[in-house]
Coordinates of C-alpha atoms and ligand atoms in Angstrom, one line a residue:
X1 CA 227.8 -51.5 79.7
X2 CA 230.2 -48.9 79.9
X3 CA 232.0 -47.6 76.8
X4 CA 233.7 -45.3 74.6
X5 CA 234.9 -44.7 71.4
X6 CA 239.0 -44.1 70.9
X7 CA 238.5 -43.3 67.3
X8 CA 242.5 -42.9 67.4
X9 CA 243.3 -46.4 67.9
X10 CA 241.5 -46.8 64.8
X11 CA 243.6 -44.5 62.2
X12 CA 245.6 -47.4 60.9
X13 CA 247.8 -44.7 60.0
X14 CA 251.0 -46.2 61.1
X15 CA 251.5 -43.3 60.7
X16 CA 257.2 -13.2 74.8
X17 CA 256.1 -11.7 74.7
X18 CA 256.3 -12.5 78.5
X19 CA 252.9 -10.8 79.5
X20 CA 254.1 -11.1 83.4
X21 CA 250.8 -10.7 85.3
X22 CA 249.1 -9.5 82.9
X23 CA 245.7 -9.9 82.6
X24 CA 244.0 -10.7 78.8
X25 CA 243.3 -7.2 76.9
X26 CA 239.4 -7.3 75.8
X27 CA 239.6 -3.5 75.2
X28 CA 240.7 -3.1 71.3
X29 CA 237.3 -2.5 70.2
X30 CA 235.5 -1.6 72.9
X31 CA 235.1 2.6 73.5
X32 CA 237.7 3.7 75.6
X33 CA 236.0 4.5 79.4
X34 CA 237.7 5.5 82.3
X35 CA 240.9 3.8 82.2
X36 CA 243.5 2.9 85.2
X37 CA 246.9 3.0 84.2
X38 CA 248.4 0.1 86.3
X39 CA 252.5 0.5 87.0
X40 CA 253.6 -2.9 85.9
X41 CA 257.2 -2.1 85.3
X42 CA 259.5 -2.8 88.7
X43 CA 263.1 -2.6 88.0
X44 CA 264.9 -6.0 87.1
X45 CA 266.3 -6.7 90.6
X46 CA 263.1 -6.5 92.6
X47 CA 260.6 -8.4 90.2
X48 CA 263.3 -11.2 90.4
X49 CA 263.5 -11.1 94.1
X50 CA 259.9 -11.5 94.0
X51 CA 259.8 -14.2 91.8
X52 CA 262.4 -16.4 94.1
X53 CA 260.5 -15.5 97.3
X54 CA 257.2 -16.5 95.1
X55 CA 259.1 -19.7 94.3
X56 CA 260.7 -20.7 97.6
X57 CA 257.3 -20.5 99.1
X58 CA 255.3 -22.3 96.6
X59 CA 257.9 -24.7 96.5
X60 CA 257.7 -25.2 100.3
X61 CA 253.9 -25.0 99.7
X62 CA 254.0 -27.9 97.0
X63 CA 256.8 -29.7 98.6
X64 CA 258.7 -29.9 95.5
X65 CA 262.0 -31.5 96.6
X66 CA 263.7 -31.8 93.4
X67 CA 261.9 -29.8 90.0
X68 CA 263.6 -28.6 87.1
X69 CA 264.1 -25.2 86.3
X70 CA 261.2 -25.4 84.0
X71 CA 258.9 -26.8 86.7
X72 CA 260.3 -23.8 89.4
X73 CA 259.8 -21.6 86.8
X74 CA 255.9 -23.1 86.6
X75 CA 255.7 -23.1 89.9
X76 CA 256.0 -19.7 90.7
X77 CA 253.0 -19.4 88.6
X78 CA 250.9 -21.7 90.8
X79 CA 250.6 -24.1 88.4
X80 CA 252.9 -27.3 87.6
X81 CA 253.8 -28.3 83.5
X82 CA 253.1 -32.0 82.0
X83 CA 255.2 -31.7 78.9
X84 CA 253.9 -33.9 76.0
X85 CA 254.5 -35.6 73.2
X86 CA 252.8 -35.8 69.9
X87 CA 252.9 -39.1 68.0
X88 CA 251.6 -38.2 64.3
X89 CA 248.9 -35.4 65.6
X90 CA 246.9 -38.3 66.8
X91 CA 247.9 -39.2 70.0
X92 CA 249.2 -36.7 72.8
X93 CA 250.7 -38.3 76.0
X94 CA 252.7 -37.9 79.3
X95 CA 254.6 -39.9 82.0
X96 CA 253.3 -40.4 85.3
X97 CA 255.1 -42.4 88.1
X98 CA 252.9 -45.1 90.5
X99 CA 254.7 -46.0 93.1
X100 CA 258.2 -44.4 94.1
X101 CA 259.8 -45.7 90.8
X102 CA 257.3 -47.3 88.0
X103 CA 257.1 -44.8 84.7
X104 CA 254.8 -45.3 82.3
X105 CA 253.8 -43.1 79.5
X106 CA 250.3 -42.6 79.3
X107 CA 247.7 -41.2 76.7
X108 CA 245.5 -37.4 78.2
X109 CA 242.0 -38.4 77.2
X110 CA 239.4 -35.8 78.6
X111 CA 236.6 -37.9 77.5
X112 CA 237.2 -40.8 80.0
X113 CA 237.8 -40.6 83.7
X114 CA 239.6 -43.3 84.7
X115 CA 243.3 -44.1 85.1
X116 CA 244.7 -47.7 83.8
X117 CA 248.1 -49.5 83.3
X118 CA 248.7 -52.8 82.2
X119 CA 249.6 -55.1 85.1
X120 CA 252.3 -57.8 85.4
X121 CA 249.5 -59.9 86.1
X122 CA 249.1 -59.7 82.9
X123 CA 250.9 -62.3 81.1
X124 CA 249.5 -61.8 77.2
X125 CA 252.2 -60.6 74.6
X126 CA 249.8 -57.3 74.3
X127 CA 250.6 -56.5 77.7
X128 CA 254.5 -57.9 77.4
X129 CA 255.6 -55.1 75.0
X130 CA 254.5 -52.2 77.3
X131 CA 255.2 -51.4 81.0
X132 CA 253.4 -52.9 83.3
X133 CA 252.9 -52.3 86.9
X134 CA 254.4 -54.6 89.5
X135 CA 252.8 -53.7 93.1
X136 CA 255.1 -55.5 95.0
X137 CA 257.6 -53.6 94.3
X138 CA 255.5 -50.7 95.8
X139 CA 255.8 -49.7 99.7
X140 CA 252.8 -47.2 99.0
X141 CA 250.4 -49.8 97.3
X142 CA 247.0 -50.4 99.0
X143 CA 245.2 -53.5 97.4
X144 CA 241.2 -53.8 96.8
X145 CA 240.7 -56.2 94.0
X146 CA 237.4 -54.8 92.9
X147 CA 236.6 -56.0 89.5
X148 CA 237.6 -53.6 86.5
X149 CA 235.8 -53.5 83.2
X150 CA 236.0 -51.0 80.4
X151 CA 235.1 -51.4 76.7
X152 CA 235.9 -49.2 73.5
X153 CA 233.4 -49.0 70.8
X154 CA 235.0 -49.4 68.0
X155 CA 234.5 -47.8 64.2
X156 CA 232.9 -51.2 63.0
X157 CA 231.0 -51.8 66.1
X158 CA 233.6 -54.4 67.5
X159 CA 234.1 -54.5 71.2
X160 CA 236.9 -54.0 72.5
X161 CA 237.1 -55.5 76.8
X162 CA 239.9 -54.2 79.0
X163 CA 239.6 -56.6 82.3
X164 CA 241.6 -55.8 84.9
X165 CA 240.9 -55.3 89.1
X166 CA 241.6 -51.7 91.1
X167 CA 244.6 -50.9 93.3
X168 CA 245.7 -48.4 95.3
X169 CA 248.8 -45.7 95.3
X170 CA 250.9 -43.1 94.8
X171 CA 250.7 -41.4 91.1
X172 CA 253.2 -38.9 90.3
X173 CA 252.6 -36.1 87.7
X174 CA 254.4 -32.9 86.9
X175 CA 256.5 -33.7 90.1
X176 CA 253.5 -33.8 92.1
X177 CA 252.2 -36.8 94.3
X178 CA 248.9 -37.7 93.9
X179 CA 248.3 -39.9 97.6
X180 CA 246.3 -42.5 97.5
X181 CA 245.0 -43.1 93.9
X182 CA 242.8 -45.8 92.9
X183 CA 243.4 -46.7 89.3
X184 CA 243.2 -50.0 87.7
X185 CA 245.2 -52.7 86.6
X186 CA 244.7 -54.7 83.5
X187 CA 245.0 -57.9 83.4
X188 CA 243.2 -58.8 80.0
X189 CA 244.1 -56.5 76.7
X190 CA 242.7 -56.9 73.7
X191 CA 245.7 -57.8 71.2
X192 CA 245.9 -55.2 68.0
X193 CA 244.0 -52.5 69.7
X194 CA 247.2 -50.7 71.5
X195 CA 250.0 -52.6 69.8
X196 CA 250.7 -49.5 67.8
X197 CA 250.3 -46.9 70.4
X198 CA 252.9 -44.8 71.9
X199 CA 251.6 -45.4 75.0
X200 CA 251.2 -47.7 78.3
X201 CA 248.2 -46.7 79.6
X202 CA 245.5 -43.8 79.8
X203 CA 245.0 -41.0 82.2
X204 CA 241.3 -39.6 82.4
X205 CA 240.8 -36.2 82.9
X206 CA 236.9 -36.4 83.0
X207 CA 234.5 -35.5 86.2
X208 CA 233.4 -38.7 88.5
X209 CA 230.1 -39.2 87.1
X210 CA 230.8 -41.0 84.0
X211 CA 234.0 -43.0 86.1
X212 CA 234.0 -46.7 86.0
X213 CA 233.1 -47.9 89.3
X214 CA 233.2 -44.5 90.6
X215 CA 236.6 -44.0 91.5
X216 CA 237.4 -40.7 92.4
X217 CA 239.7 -39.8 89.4
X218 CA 242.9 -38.2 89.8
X219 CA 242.6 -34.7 89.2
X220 CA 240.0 -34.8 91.9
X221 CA 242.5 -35.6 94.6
X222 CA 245.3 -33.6 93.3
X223 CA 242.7 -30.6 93.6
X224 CA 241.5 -32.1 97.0
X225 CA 245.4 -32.3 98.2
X226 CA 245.7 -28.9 97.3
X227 CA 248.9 -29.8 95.0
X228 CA 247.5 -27.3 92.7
X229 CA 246.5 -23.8 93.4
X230 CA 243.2 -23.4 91.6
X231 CA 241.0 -26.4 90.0
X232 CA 241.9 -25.7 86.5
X233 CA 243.9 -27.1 83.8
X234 CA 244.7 -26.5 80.2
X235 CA 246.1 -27.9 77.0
X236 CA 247.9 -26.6 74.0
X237 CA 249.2 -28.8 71.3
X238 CA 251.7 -28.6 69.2
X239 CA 250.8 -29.7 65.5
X240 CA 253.6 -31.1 63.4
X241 CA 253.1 -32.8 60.0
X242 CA 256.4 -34.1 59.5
X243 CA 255.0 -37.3 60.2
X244 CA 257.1 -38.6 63.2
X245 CA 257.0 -38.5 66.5
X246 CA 257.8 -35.2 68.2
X247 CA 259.0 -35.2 71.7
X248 CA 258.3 -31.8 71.8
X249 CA 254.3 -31.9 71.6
X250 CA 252.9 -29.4 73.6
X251 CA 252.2 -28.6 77.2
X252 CA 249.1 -30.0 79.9
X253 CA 249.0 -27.4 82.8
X254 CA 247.7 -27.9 85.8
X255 CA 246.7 -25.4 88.0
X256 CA 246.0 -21.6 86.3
X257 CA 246.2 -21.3 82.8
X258 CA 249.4 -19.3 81.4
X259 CA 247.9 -16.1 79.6
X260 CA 251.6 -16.2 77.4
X261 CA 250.5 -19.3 75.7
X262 CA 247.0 -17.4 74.1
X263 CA 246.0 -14.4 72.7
X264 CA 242.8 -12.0 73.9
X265 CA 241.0 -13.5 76.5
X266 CA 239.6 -16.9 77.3
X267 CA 235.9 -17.4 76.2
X268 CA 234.1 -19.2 78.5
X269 CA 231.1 -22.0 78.1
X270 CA 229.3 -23.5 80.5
X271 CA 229.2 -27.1 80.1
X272 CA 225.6 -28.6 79.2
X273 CA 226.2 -32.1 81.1
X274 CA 228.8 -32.5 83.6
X275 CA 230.4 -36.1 82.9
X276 CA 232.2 -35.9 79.6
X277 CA 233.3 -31.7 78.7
X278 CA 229.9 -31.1 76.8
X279 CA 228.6 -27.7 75.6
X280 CA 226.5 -26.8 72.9
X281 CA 228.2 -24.9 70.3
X282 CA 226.0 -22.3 69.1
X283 CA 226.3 -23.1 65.2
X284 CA 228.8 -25.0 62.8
X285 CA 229.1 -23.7 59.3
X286 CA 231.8 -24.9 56.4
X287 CA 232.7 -22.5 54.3
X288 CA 230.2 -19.3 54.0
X289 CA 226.8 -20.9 54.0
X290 CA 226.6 -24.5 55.1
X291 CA 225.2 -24.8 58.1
X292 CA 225.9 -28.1 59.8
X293 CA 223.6 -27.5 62.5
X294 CA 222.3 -25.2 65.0
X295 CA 222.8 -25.8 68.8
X296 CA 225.1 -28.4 68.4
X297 CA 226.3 -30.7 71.4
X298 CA 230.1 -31.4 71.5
X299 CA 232.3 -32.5 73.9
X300 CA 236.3 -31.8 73.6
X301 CA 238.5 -34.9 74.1
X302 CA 241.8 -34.7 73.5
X303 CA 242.1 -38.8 73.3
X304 CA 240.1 -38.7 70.2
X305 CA 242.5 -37.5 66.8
X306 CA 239.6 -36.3 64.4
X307 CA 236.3 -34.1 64.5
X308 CA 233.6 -36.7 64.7
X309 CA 230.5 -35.6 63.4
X310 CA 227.2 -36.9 63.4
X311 CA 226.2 -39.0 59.5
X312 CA 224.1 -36.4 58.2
X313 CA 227.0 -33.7 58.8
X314 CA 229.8 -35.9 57.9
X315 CA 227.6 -36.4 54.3
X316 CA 227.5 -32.6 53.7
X317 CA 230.8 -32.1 54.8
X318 CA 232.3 -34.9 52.5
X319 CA 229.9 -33.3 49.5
X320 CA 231.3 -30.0 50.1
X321 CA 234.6 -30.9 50.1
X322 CA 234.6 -33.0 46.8
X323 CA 235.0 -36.5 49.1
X324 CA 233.2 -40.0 48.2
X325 CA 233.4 -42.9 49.6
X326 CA 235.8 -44.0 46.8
X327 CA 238.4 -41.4 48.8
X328 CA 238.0 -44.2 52.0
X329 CA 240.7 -45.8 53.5
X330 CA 240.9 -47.4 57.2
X331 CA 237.7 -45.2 57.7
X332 CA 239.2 -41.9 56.8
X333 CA 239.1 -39.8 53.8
X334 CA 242.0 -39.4 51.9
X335 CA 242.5 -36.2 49.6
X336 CA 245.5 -35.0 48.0
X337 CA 247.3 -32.1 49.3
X338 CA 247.3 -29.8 46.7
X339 CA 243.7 -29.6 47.6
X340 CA 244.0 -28.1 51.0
X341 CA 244.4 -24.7 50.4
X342 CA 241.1 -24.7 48.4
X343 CA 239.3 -25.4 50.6
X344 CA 236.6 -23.5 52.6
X345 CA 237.2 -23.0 56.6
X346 CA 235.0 -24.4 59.1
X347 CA 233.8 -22.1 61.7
X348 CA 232.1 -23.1 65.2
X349 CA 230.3 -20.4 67.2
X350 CA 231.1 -20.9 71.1
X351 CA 230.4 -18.6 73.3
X352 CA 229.3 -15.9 71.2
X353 CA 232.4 -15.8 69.6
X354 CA 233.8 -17.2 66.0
X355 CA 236.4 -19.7 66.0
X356 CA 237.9 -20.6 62.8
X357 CA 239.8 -24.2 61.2
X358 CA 241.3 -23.0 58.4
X359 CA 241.9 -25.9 56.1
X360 CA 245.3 -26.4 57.1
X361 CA 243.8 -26.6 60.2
X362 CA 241.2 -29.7 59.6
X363 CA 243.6 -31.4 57.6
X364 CA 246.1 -33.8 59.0
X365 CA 249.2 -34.3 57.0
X366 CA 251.8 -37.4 57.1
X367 CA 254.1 -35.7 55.0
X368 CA 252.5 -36.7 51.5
X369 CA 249.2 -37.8 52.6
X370 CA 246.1 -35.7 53.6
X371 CA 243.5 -36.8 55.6
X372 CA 240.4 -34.8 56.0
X373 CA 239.7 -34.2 59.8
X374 CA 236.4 -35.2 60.1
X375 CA 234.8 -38.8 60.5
X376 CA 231.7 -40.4 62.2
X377 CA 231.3 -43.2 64.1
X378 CA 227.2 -43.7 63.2
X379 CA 227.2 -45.8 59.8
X380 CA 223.6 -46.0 60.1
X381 CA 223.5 -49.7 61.3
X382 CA 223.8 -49.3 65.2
X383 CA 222.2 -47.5 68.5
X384 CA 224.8 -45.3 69.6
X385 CA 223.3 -44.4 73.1
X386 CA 225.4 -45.1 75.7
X387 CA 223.9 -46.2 79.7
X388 CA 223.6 -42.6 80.7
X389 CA 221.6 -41.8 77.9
X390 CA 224.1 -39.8 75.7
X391 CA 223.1 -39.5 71.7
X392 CA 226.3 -40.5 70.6
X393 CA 224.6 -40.3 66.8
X394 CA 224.0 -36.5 67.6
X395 CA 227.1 -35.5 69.0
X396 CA 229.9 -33.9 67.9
X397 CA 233.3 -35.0 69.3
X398 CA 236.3 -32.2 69.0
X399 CA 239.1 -33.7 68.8
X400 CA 242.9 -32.6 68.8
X401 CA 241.8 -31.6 65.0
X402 CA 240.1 -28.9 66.9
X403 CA 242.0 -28.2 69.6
X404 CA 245.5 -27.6 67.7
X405 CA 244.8 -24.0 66.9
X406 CA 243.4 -23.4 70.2
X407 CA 244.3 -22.8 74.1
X408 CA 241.8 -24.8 75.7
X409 CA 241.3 -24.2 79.5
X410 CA 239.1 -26.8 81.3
X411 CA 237.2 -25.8 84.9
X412 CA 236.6 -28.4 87.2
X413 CA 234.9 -25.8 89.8
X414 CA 232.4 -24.1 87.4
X415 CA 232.0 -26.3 85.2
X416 CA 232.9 -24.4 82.0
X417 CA 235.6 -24.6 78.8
X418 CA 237.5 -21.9 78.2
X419 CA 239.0 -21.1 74.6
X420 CA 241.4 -18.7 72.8
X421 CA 243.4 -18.8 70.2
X422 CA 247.4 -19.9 70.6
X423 CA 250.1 -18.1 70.7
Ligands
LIG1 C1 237.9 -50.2 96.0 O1 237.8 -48.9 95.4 C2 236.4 -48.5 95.2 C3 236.4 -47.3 94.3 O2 237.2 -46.2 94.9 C4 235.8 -48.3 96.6 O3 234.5 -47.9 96.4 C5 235.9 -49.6 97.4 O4 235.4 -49.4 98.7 C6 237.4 -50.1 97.4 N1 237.4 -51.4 98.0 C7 238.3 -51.7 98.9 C8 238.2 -53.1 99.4 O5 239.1 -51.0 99.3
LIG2 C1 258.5 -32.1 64.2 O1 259.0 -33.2 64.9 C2 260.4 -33.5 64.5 C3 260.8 -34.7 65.3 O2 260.7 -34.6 66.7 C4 261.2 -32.2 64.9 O3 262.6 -32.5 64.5 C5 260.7 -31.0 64.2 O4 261.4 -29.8 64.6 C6 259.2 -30.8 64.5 N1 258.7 -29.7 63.6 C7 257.9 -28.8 64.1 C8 257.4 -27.8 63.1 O5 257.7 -28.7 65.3

């Protein structure tokens, strides 16, 4: 069986500095050597010539026929902007076309690597209230048929079965065509699950191993069709605890990553397991002293809301933080938010380097209500291995909790994570 968790379904929370071509300054602290002083500074007129040569070829490169000013602007970096938005700090999404003309809105989620959309063939009231894909109203669509099964492990250990069969064609994102995409098409969804979700479908940005019936998942053709100009792409999400939904939610890059957007330079980690984006995270410690654990595996996935921790953590965490269970509700702790800034930080050593959650940080805010950013999926009473063998009970999931203070840069061709703080 096939499966993963989507502990944001669960919430019940219905709730320039313009560094052109720069490169990321490591040098503050280190002993000044023998230095190059590199002549950045062209006068006006010629850097912008530049940059319109730069992006009349690109474009002609990328065959971007009609792009906005921001994606021209984007492209002339190489790289093409998904902007997204940001329902509630749990769930970050974008729009993709299939076909010439179908939009749907779909949810980023690095820890799965499949693409899915509800299909018209699908006739339940789940699938009524959210687009759904009609392929013959497609000239690019390619049928195969194959059968389609995915399942989401719920908090409670409920399964939750998406049915559906795979099709073939054209998927637009950031302006550029993706030829030839197999994705699937469900025909069978779960009612209650996605009702309350701001999206249509889900877009997986994970590697081909752990892809359900090993379709080649989009961001390996759009490397492979050379609509991008390096296999890299990056997130950085905007956090907003107003408690609506914010068009404005941050940006997915694909292509190179945009040195404005972070500060320093990227720290790289090699992944541990190629499949999900698993490293091992050299320590985890809350507050000054409490180590969590030592050589802790992780994998980022920005389709999961909250830091899931394994039990044991998740206890010490809670104790530390002045959390029982009598704080509960929908399987997250509640605290109030005069709390917050009392609290200790929570810092995770990757790469050799600190990186810090201030409380502020860990805590998600609706306005008046504060929920701690860490929760567990392992109450004790099931296996949590999955078919390849992953310790789910062991893991530690960083979700956008994590990633919001963070420029996260993920490297399809050497297999590494790449972190530094926002700007
Ligand atoms: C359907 O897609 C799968 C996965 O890409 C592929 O292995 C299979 O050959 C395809 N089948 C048909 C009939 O095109
Ligand atoms: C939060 O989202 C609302 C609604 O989109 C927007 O008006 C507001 O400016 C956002 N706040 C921040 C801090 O981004």
């Amino acid at each position: 069986m096939h499966w993963k968790w989507m502990p944001n379904l669960l919430l019940g929370l219905a709730l320039l500095q313009l560094l052109l071509f720069s490169a990321c300054v490591e040098g503050r602290r280190r002993k000044r050597g023998h230095q190059v002083q590199l002549k950045r500074q062209k006068n006006r007129e010629d850097s912008l010539k530049y940059l319109q040569y730069e992006t009349t070829a690109l474009r002609a490169k990328f065959g971007l026929k009609t792009v906005s000013a921001l994606q021209i602007m984007s492209a002339s970096k190489g790289n093409a902007e998904v902007p997204l938005g940001n329902a509630y700090n749990t769930e970050y999404y974008g729009s993709i076309k299939i076909g010439s003309s179908q939009t749907f809105k779909i949810l980023f989620d690095t820890a799965s690597s499949n693409l899915w959309v509800p299909s018209v063939q699908c006739p339940a009231d789940s699938c009524l209230q959210l687009q759904r894909y009609d392929s013959s109203l497609s000239s690019s669509y390619v049928a195969n048929g194959s059968a389609f099964e995915i399942q989401y492990a719920t908090r409670n250990n409920q399964a939750t079965i998406l049915k559906g069969f795979l099709s073939t064609d054209t998927v637009e994102l950031a302006g550029l065509s993706i030829k030839g995409q197999t994705f699937a098409e469900i025909t069978s969804l779960p009612p209650d699950v996605f009702s309350r979700s701001n999206f249509d479908g889900i877009f997986g940005l994970g590697f081909q191993q752990i892809s359900i019936g090993d379709v080649k998942p989009p961001m390996y053709n759009l490397i492979e069709q050379e609509l991008i100009s390096q296999p890299t792409f990056s997130f950085y999400l905007n956090r907003n605890n107003t408690g609506s939904i914010d068009s404005n939610g941050g940006t997915l890059l694909l292509g190179p990553s945009d040195p404005t957007l972070y500060s320093g330079c990227l720290t790289y980690v090699p992944l541990s397991k190629v499949g999900y984006w698993q490293f091992t995270v050299a320590s985890i410690v809350l507050g000054s002293s409490n180590k969590l654990c030592s050589k802790c595996e992780a994998i980022v996935d920005v389709g999961t809301s909250l830091i899931v921790a394994p039990r044991a953590a998740l206890q010490s965490i809670n104790a530390q933080l002045g959390l029982t269970e009598a704080d509960k509700r929908d399987g997250v702790y509640t605290l109030p938010c005069s709390r917050v800034s009392t609290l200790p930080s929570i810092t995770f050593n990757i790469g050799r380097r600190d990186f810090v959650l201030p409380p502020a940080s860990y805590v998600v805010q609706y306005k008046d209500v504060c929920v701690s950013g860490f929760t567990s999926l392992d109450d004790g009473s099931a296996e949590l291995t999955d078919d390849r063998g992953t310790d789910y009970a062991n893991i530690w999931v960083l979700g956008d909790v994590f990633m919001g203070p963070f420029y996260m840069e993920f490297d399809m061709e050497y297999k590494r994570v790449g972190i530094a703080p926002k700007i």
